[in-house]
Amino acid sequence: TPLETPLAAQQKSRAQMVSAIDSVVASYLKGGKAAGMSVAVIKGRDTLVLKGYGFADLELNTPTPARAVYEIGSVTKQFTAAAILQLRDAGKLSLTDNISKYLPDYPTQGHTITVGQLLDHTSGMKDYTSLPKFGDIASRTLPRDSLIAMFKVQPFDFKPGELQLYTNSAYFLAGLIIEKTSGESYAAYIKKHLFDKAGMPDSRYCSESAIIPRKAHGYDMGAKGLENKAPL
C-alpha cells in the first residue's frame, strides 16, 4: 500500500473534523434544542468549516445558510463595552468618571457610580428585566425615558463596587454615554467604529422592520418544544 501523501493526510484530517462537527451539531438538532445554527472553524487564514445546519425558518422549512444572520441579544454587551473603551482611548471619557458627568439628570440615590462599574456589573442598579412590570412593556416600542423611569426609582441591590450582579440597566446607560460622548447614535457609532472597521458587513443594530437578507427566525423553548419567539 503506497504511503499516504501529506496532502491526502491533510484532507483526511479535515474530513474527520468536519464529520465530528456534523455529529455534534446533529445531536442538538435531533434533540430539538435548536432550530438551526451556523458553524465556522477558521485556522489562520484557512476556512476549515463554514456551514449552516438545520433550518432558519421551521414553518417554511428553509435550510440555514452558511452566513445566516441571528439576533444575538445580550452578546451585544461586548460591543457596548468595546465602544466605551474606544472612547476612553480617544480621551472622551474615563472609566473612573462618575456617570453623573454624562447623565446629570439620572438619580444615583446618593451613590457614586463610575463608568467602569456599568461595564463590570458592579453598579448595584436594579436590572429592569427582573421587574414584574417589564413583561407588560417588553413587546412595546416606548421612548427611552419610559424605560429609564421604570428602573431609576428602584432601590439599589447593593452599594456600587461592593458586589457583582448582572444588570441590563447599567448597559442601557452605557449606551447613552456612548451617544453623549461621541455625538453619534448608538447604532451609527457601532457600525462606523466597530463593524465597518472589523469587516463585519452582516452585523447591525436590531430592527423589527428592516428586511435583512439571510436572517434566521428566532425561537423560544416552550413546554412542548420550540415555538416562535416572543416579541421584544
XYZ file of C-alpha atoms in Angstrom:
232
model
C 0.000 0.000 0.000
C 1.543 3.343 -1.001
C 2.298 5.781 1.810
C -0.248 8.490 2.412
C 0.864 11.831 0.964
C 0.887 14.932 3.190
C -1.964 16.398 1.120
C -4.029 13.236 1.436
C -3.380 13.132 5.177
C -4.456 16.764 5.494
C -7.634 16.138 3.526
C -8.409 13.089 5.639
C -7.878 15.048 8.850
C -10.157 17.824 7.642
C -12.857 15.363 6.624
C -12.702 13.752 10.059
C -13.004 17.131 11.756
C -15.986 18.144 9.620
C -17.621 14.812 10.368
C -17.075 15.331 14.101
C -18.610 18.821 13.946
C -21.554 17.491 11.950
C -22.105 14.877 14.650
C -22.047 17.416 17.490
C -24.493 19.734 15.716
C -26.781 16.841 14.755
C -27.102 15.830 18.408
C -28.512 19.252 19.291
C -30.836 19.489 16.325
C -32.098 15.931 16.797
C -32.874 16.650 20.425
C -34.952 19.681 19.473
C -32.678 22.066 21.374
C -32.272 24.365 18.375
C -33.921 25.055 15.034
C -30.628 25.543 13.242
C -27.177 27.009 13.546
C -24.206 28.252 11.576
C -20.708 27.000 12.319
C -17.369 28.472 11.247
C -13.973 26.985 12.068
C -11.027 29.049 10.885
C -7.350 28.272 11.369
C -5.079 31.129 10.419
C -6.379 32.191 7.012
C -7.776 28.783 6.198
C -11.550 28.374 6.499
C -11.951 24.743 7.515
C -15.711 24.776 8.050
C -18.387 27.292 7.082
C -21.762 25.582 7.108
C -25.383 26.069 8.003
C -27.315 23.316 9.754
C -30.991 22.724 10.365
C -33.494 25.418 9.485
C -33.581 29.209 9.528
C -37.386 29.029 9.320
C -39.227 25.990 10.667
C -42.599 26.945 9.212
C -41.273 27.208 5.671
C -38.596 24.504 6.089
C -35.953 26.986 4.941
C -32.462 25.500 5.394
C -29.988 27.582 7.377
C -27.492 29.337 5.065
C -23.816 29.332 5.994
C -23.864 33.097 6.643
C -27.187 33.314 8.420
C -27.884 36.441 10.475
C -29.066 35.967 14.056
C -30.376 38.246 16.779
C -27.715 37.948 19.474
C -29.415 39.599 22.435
C -27.065 40.343 25.301
C -23.974 39.340 23.345
C -24.346 42.965 22.207
C -22.780 43.984 25.520
C -19.267 43.185 24.281
C -19.687 45.807 21.551
C -21.008 48.365 24.008
C -18.004 47.757 26.260
C -15.586 47.935 23.318
C -17.103 51.260 22.265
C -16.672 52.671 25.767
C -13.014 51.587 25.745
C -12.501 53.199 22.334
C -13.884 56.463 23.679
C -11.647 56.091 26.722
C -8.625 55.655 24.457
C -9.712 58.733 22.483
C -9.758 60.788 25.681
C -13.524 61.296 25.567
C -14.135 59.675 28.954
C -12.529 57.748 31.800
C -13.699 54.510 33.386
C -13.340 56.183 36.768
C -15.624 59.085 35.829
C -18.844 59.466 37.775
C -21.744 58.742 35.399
C -23.346 61.975 36.576
C -20.755 63.759 34.441
C -22.523 62.443 31.332
C -26.024 61.747 32.674
C -26.583 64.636 35.104
C -30.326 64.023 35.335
C -30.030 60.370 36.334
C -30.841 59.913 40.069
C -27.971 57.985 41.658
C -29.762 57.955 45.032
C -26.701 59.311 46.792
C -24.334 56.743 45.282
C -21.223 57.369 43.223
C -21.321 55.147 40.148
C -18.400 55.017 37.753
C -18.492 54.276 34.035
C -16.388 51.175 34.687
C -18.926 49.868 37.177
C -21.579 49.979 34.469
C -19.485 47.601 32.388
C -18.475 45.039 35.021
C -21.911 44.718 36.651
C -20.831 46.184 39.977
C -23.058 49.292 39.849
C -25.747 47.779 42.077
C -28.516 49.051 39.785
C -31.708 47.040 39.665
C -31.964 45.053 36.428
C -35.080 46.277 34.633
C -35.709 42.825 33.098
C -36.182 41.448 36.612
C -39.046 43.818 37.391
C -42.595 42.377 37.202
C -43.765 45.253 35.023
C -41.109 44.507 32.376
C -43.290 41.739 30.971
C -46.006 44.287 30.264
C -43.788 46.530 28.137
C -41.349 44.026 26.564
C -43.369 43.809 23.357
C -43.995 47.542 23.060
C -41.950 50.275 21.403
C -41.567 53.004 24.001
C -39.493 56.182 24.391
C -36.201 55.701 26.220
C -37.397 57.882 29.062
C -40.186 55.415 29.767
C -37.720 52.594 30.279
C -35.389 54.697 32.414
C -38.337 55.876 34.517
C -39.133 52.246 35.261
C -35.776 51.379 36.827
C -34.335 54.695 38.043
C -36.621 54.760 41.073
C -35.782 51.213 42.144
C -33.590 50.783 45.244
C -30.054 49.600 44.553
C -29.328 45.927 45.149
C -26.065 46.906 46.876
C -23.666 49.815 47.203
C -21.717 50.335 43.948
C -18.480 48.379 43.923
C -19.350 46.035 46.793
C -20.734 43.099 44.789
C -21.300 41.948 41.236
C -24.744 41.264 39.797
C -25.739 41.171 36.138
C -27.867 44.145 35.136
C -29.161 45.324 31.774
C -29.985 48.719 33.263
C -26.308 49.633 33.556
C -25.601 48.746 29.933
C -28.576 50.785 28.775
C -26.975 53.794 30.479
C -23.596 52.899 28.972
C -25.220 53.141 25.545
C -26.462 56.632 26.381
C -22.946 57.636 27.458
C -21.609 56.426 24.107
C -24.065 58.739 22.367
C -23.338 61.660 24.680
C -19.543 61.496 24.296
C -19.364 60.559 20.601
C -22.132 62.765 19.250
C -23.462 59.802 17.264
C -26.365 57.455 17.767
C -25.507 54.097 19.323
C -26.328 52.240 16.085
C -24.266 54.632 13.929
C -21.279 54.541 16.285
C -21.162 50.742 16.472
C -21.423 50.414 12.693
C -18.788 53.043 11.881
C -16.219 52.342 14.569
C -16.588 48.586 15.122
C -18.412 46.675 12.386
C -17.070 48.617 9.391
C -13.504 48.570 10.694
C -13.640 44.870 11.553
C -15.081 43.897 8.169
C -18.447 42.777 9.586
C -20.983 43.900 6.928
C -23.646 41.441 8.109
C -23.741 42.883 11.643
C -26.060 45.706 12.575
C -28.220 47.101 15.331
C -31.502 45.201 15.616
C -34.544 46.340 13.676
C -38.056 44.926 13.898
C -38.969 46.328 10.483
C -35.906 46.144 8.200
C -35.674 43.386 5.574
C -32.400 41.624 6.392
C -31.009 39.069 3.908
C -30.353 35.578 5.327
C -31.887 36.455 8.716
C -32.877 33.390 10.722
C -36.120 33.452 12.669
C -35.872 33.294 16.436
C -37.404 30.571 18.582
C -38.114 30.024 22.259
C -38.242 26.709 24.079
C -41.808 26.027 25.151
C -43.358 23.212 27.164
C -43.773 21.130 24.007
C -40.568 22.150 22.260
C -39.587 25.030 20.025
C -42.070 27.826 19.380
C -41.921 31.232 17.725
C -40.057 33.711 19.904
C -41.980 36.193 21.966
C -41.922 39.772 20.632
C -39.283 42.013 22.198
